[in-house]
CSV table of C-alpha atoms and ligand atoms in Angstrom, one decimal:
chain,number,residue,atom,x,y,z
A,1,MET,CA,-2.8,-14.1,38.5
A,2,ILE,CA,-2.0,-10.4,38.2
A,3,ARG,CA,-4.8,-8.2,39.3
A,4,HIS,CA,-5.8,-5.4,36.9
A,5,ASP,CA,-9.2,-4.3,38.1
A,6,GLY,CA,-7.8,-1.1,39.6
A,7,LEU,CA,-6.7,0.6,36.3
A,8,VAL,CA,-7.6,4.3,36.0
A,9,LEU,CA,-6.5,6.5,33.1
A,10,TYR,CA,-6.6,10.2,33.7
A,11,GLY,CA,-7.3,12.3,30.6
A,12,ASN,CA,-8.2,15.9,29.8
A,13,ASP,CA,-12.0,16.6,29.9
A,14,MET,CA,-11.9,17.8,26.3
A,15,TRP,CA,-10.7,14.4,25.2
A,16,SER,CA,-8.2,16.1,22.8
A,17,SER,CA,-4.8,14.9,24.1
A,18,PRO,CA,-2.7,12.9,21.6
A,19,TYR,CA,-0.8,11.5,24.6
A,20,VAL,CA,-4.0,10.3,26.3
A,21,LEU,CA,-5.1,8.9,23.0
A,22,SER,CA,-2.0,6.7,22.9
A,23,CYS,CA,-2.6,5.3,26.4
A,24,PHE,CA,-6.3,4.9,25.8
A,25,VAL,CA,-5.7,2.9,22.6
A,26,ALA,CA,-3.1,0.8,24.3
A,27,LEU,CA,-5.5,-0.1,27.1
A,28,ARG,CA,-8.3,-0.9,24.6
A,29,GLU,CA,-6.0,-3.0,22.4
A,30,LYS,CA,-4.9,-5.0,25.4
A,31,GLN,CA,-8.6,-5.4,26.3
A,32,LEU,CA,-7.8,-4.3,29.9
A,33,PRO,CA,-10.8,-2.9,31.8
A,34,PHE,CA,-10.2,0.6,33.0
A,35,THR,CA,-11.9,3.7,34.2
A,36,LEU,CA,-11.2,7.0,32.5
A,37,ARG,CA,-11.3,10.0,34.8
A,38,THR,CA,-11.1,13.5,33.3
A,39,VAL,CA,-9.1,16.5,34.5
A,40,ALA,CA,-10.3,20.0,33.7
A,41,LEU,CA,-7.1,21.5,32.4
A,42,HIS,CA,-8.7,24.8,31.5
A,43,GLU,CA,-9.5,25.2,35.3
A,44,GLY,CA,-6.0,24.3,36.3
A,45,ALA,CA,-7.1,21.1,38.0
A,46,GLN,CA,-3.9,19.4,37.0
A,47,ARG,CA,-2.0,21.7,39.4
A,48,THR,CA,-4.1,20.9,42.5
A,49,GLY,CA,-2.9,18.8,45.3
A,50,ASP,CA,-5.3,16.0,44.5
A,51,TYR,CA,-4.1,15.4,41.1
A,52,LEU,CA,-0.4,16.1,41.9
A,53,ARG,CA,-0.6,13.2,44.4
A,54,THR,CA,-1.4,11.0,41.4
A,55,SER,CA,0.6,12.5,38.7
A,56,PHE,CA,4.4,13.0,38.9
A,57,THR,CA,4.3,15.7,36.2
A,58,GLY,CA,0.9,17.4,36.8
A,59,ARG,CA,-0.1,16.6,33.2
A,60,VAL,CA,-2.3,14.1,31.5
A,61,PRO,CA,-2.2,11.2,31.0
A,62,ALA,CA,-1.6,9.5,34.3
A,63,LEU,CA,-2.2,5.8,35.0
A,64,VAL,CA,-3.2,4.3,38.3
A,65,ASP,CA,-2.8,0.6,38.7
A,66,GLY,CA,-3.8,-0.2,42.3
A,67,GLU,CA,-1.2,1.5,44.5
A,68,PHE,CA,1.0,2.3,41.5
A,69,THR,CA,0.9,5.6,39.6
A,70,LEU,CA,2.7,6.6,36.4
A,71,SER,CA,2.9,9.6,34.2
A,72,GLU,CA,4.3,10.2,30.7
A,73,SER,CA,2.4,8.5,27.9
A,74,SER,CA,5.3,6.5,26.4
A,75,ALA,CA,6.2,5.1,29.9
A,76,ILE,CA,2.6,4.2,30.4
A,77,VAL,CA,2.5,2.3,27.1
A,78,GLU,CA,5.7,0.5,27.9
A,79,TYR,CA,4.4,-0.4,31.4
A,80,LEU,CA,1.2,-1.9,29.9
A,81,GLU,CA,3.3,-3.8,27.3
A,82,ASP,CA,5.6,-5.2,30.1
A,83,LYS,CA,2.9,-6.1,32.6
A,84,TRP,CA,0.4,-7.5,30.1
A,85,PRO,CA,2.6,-9.0,27.3
A,86,ALA,CA,1.8,-10.9,24.2
A,87,PRO,CA,0.6,-13.5,23.5
A,88,ALA,CA,-1.9,-13.4,26.3
A,89,HIS,CA,-2.6,-9.8,25.4
A,90,ALA,CA,-2.3,-7.9,22.1
A,91,PRO,CA,1.2,-6.6,21.5
A,92,LEU,CA,1.7,-2.8,21.4
A,93,LEU,CA,5.2,-3.0,19.9
A,94,PRO,CA,6.6,-5.3,17.2
A,95,PRO,CA,8.2,-8.6,18.3
A,96,ASP,CA,11.5,-8.1,16.5
A,97,VAL,CA,14.0,-6.2,18.7
A,98,ARG,CA,15.1,-3.8,15.9
A,99,GLU,CA,11.5,-3.1,14.9
A,100,ARG,CA,10.6,-2.5,18.5
A,101,ALA,CA,13.5,0.0,18.7
A,102,ARG,CA,12.3,1.7,15.5
A,103,ALA,CA,8.7,1.9,16.8
A,104,ARG,CA,10.1,3.6,20.0
A,105,GLN,CA,12.1,5.9,17.7
A,106,ILE,CA,8.8,7.1,16.1
A,107,MET,CA,7.1,7.4,19.5
A,108,ALA,CA,9.9,9.5,20.9
A,109,TRP,CA,10.2,11.6,17.7
A,110,VAL,CA,6.5,12.6,17.5
A,111,ARG,CA,6.6,13.6,21.2
A,112,SER,CA,9.8,15.7,20.9
A,113,ASP,CA,10.0,17.2,17.4
A,114,LEU,CA,7.7,19.1,15.1
A,115,LEU,CA,6.7,21.7,17.8
A,116,PRO,CA,5.6,24.4,15.3
A,117,LEU,CA,3.2,21.9,13.7
A,118,ARG,CA,1.8,20.8,17.0
A,119,GLU,CA,1.3,24.5,17.9
A,120,GLU,CA,-0.1,25.7,14.6
A,121,ARG,CA,-2.2,22.6,13.9
A,122,SER,CA,-3.2,21.8,17.5
A,123,ALA,CA,-5.0,18.5,18.3
A,124,GLU,CA,-8.3,20.4,18.8
A,125,TYR,CA,-8.6,20.5,15.0
A,126,VAL,CA,-8.5,16.7,14.9
A,127,PHE,CA,-11.1,16.2,17.6
A,128,PHE,CA,-13.5,19.2,17.4
A,129,PRO,CA,-15.7,20.7,14.7
A,130,HIS,CA,-13.8,23.7,13.3
A,131,ASP,CA,-16.7,26.1,13.5
A,132,GLY,CA,-16.2,26.4,17.3
A,133,LEU,CA,-12.4,26.9,17.0
A,134,ARG,CA,-10.2,29.8,16.1
A,135,PRO,CA,-9.6,29.5,12.4
A,136,HIS,CA,-6.2,28.1,11.6
A,137,ALA,CA,-3.9,30.5,9.9
A,138,PRO,CA,-1.6,29.5,7.0
A,139,LEU,CA,1.4,27.7,8.3
A,140,SER,CA,4.4,29.9,9.2
A,141,THR,CA,7.8,29.2,7.7
A,142,ARG,CA,8.6,27.1,10.7
A,143,GLY,CA,5.3,25.3,10.5
A,144,ARG,CA,5.8,24.5,6.8
A,145,GLY,CA,9.3,23.3,7.6
A,146,ALA,CA,7.9,20.9,10.2
A,147,LEU,CA,5.2,19.8,7.8
A,148,GLU,CA,7.8,19.0,5.2
A,149,LYS,CA,9.9,17.1,7.7
A,150,LEU,CA,6.9,15.1,8.8
A,151,ILE,CA,6.0,14.2,5.3
A,152,GLY,CA,9.6,13.3,4.4
A,153,PHE,CA,9.9,11.1,7.4
A,154,ALA,CA,6.5,9.4,7.0
A,155,GLU,CA,7.3,8.6,3.3
A,156,ARG,CA,10.3,6.7,4.5
A,157,VAL,CA,8.4,4.5,7.0
A,158,VAL,CA,4.9,4.1,5.6
A,159,PRO,CA,4.7,1.1,3.3
A,160,ALA,CA,3.6,1.5,-0.3
A,161,ASP,CA,0.1,0.1,0.4
A,162,GLY,CA,-0.4,2.5,3.4
A,163,GLY,CA,-0.5,-0.5,5.7
A,164,PRO,CA,1.0,-0.7,9.2
A,165,LEU,CA,4.5,0.5,9.7
A,166,PHE,CA,5.9,-2.9,10.9
A,167,GLY,CA,3.8,-5.5,9.1
A,168,ALA,CA,1.2,-5.6,11.9
A,169,TRP,CA,-0.3,-2.9,14.0
A,170,SER,CA,1.7,-1.2,16.7
A,171,ILE,CA,1.1,1.8,18.8
A,172,ALA,CA,3.6,3.7,16.6
A,173,ASP,CA,0.9,3.6,13.9
A,174,THR,CA,-1.5,5.5,16.1
A,175,ASP,CA,1.1,8.1,17.1
A,176,LEU,CA,2.2,8.8,13.5
A,177,ALA,CA,-1.4,8.8,12.3
A,178,MET,CA,-2.3,11.3,14.9
A,179,MET,CA,0.4,13.6,13.7
A,180,LEU,CA,-0.8,13.2,10.0
A,181,GLN,CA,-4.4,13.8,11.1
A,182,ARG,CA,-3.4,17.3,12.1
A,183,LEU,CA,-2.7,17.9,8.4
A,184,ILE,CA,-5.7,16.0,7.0
A,185,LYS,CA,-8.2,17.8,9.2
A,186,THR,CA,-6.8,21.2,8.3
A,187,GLY,CA,-6.9,20.5,4.6
A,188,GLU,CA,-3.2,20.2,3.9
A,189,PRO,CA,-2.5,18.1,0.8
A,190,LEU,CA,-0.8,14.8,1.6
A,191,PRO,CA,0.6,12.0,-0.6
A,192,ASP,CA,-2.1,9.4,-1.2
A,193,ARG,CA,-0.1,6.7,0.7
A,194,LEU,CA,0.2,8.8,3.8
A,195,ARG,CA,-3.5,9.8,3.7
A,196,ALA,CA,-4.5,6.1,3.3
A,197,PHE,CA,-2.3,5.1,6.2
A,198,ALA,CA,-3.6,7.8,8.5
A,199,GLU,CA,-7.3,7.2,7.5
A,200,ARG,CA,-7.0,3.4,7.9
A,201,GLU,CA,-5.5,3.8,11.3
A,202,TRP,CA,-8.3,6.3,12.2
A,203,ARG,CA,-10.9,3.6,11.5
A,204,ARG,CA,-9.4,1.3,14.0
A,205,PRO,CA,-12.0,0.5,16.7
A,206,SER,CA,-9.7,1.5,19.6
A,207,VAL,CA,-9.0,4.8,18.0
A,208,GLN,CA,-12.6,5.4,17.0
A,209,ALA,CA,-13.6,4.8,20.7
A,210,TYR,CA,-11.5,7.9,21.6
A,211,VAL,CA,-12.5,9.9,18.6
A,212,ASN,CA,-16.2,9.4,19.3
A,213,ALA,CA,-16.0,9.8,23.1
A,214,PRO,CA,-18.6,12.2,24.4
A,215,ARG,CA,-16.8,15.5,24.7
A,216,PRO,CA,-18.1,19.0,25.4
A,217,ALA,CA,-19.6,20.6,22.2
A,218,GLN,CA,-17.4,23.6,22.6
A,219,HIS,CA,-13.7,23.4,23.0
A,220,ARG,CA,-12.1,25.2,26.0
A,221,PRO,CA,-8.4,25.6,25.8
A,222,ALA,CA,-6.2,24.6,28.6
A,223,ALA,CA,-5.2,27.3,31.1
A,224,ILE,CA,-1.6,27.3,30.0
B,301,GSH,N1,5.3,14.2,27.5
B,301,GSH,C1,4.0,14.1,28.1
B,301,GSH,C2,3.1,15.2,27.6
B,301,GSH,C3,1.8,15.4,28.3
B,301,GSH,C4,1.1,16.7,28.1
B,301,GSH,O1,1.7,17.6,27.5
B,301,GSH,N2,-0.1,16.8,28.4
B,301,GSH,C5,-0.9,18.0,28.3
B,301,GSH,C6,-2.2,17.8,27.6
B,301,GSH,S1,-2.0,17.2,25.9
B,301,GSH,C7,-1.2,18.6,29.7
B,301,GSH,O2,-1.4,17.9,30.6
B,301,GSH,N3,-1.1,19.9,29.8
B,301,GSH,C8,-1.5,20.6,31.0
B,301,GSH,C9,-0.3,21.3,31.7
B,301,GSH,O3,0.8,21.1,31.2
B,301,GSH,O4,-0.6,22.0,32.6
B,301,GSH,C10,3.3,12.7,27.8
B,301,GSH,O5,3.8,12.1,26.8
B,301,GSH,O6,2.5,12.2,28.5
């Protein structure tokens, strides 16, 4: 039997990282017991020797599985999927090889594109009350371009009923919903189908466990 009692997930102490969210949801969906340890990014704790011995990148998330450590959220998700596969554990990716590839396409895309949107509609607006945050300015031309790209892409992949992207839940649903929540929480109009998709995904218990985690009342930005 594979041991999995040493799992530790490192996340930021503000609980506002979309990348940690993805790994947290993956662990919860697989029903793997784990400890979440927080790293104070605003104090630069990710750049100290202690954390750098655990994390290859000096960023969150990082996963510790016994002697093994891993950074990069998509690598962590894939590791969990490989080590604790379906049917013994809930799948994180669709069973069909092409749908798995398409799910990975979405995962890679939300992590590598839409930078102006990620900057101008930061994840803090999703996880913190807005009265403690710098008010968000209207989107710049680049930000609006990224918004239009996101909506156009999402309209191609979200089913008409706003249900899961590949017939059953996958971690790509969480990743895409996180990106759409940046718009919902900052009052941008969204097509009904996309709003329904993102709000349904947000009600998922594994996502709610992250959304409702006890976090500091006041957001403190990361040092970088
Ligand atoms: N590509 C990485 C991105 C991780 C990342 O950017 N983490 C941010 C928090 S959301 C971080 O640790 N920032 C602190 C720093 O870079 O010093 C992943 O998917 O895990």
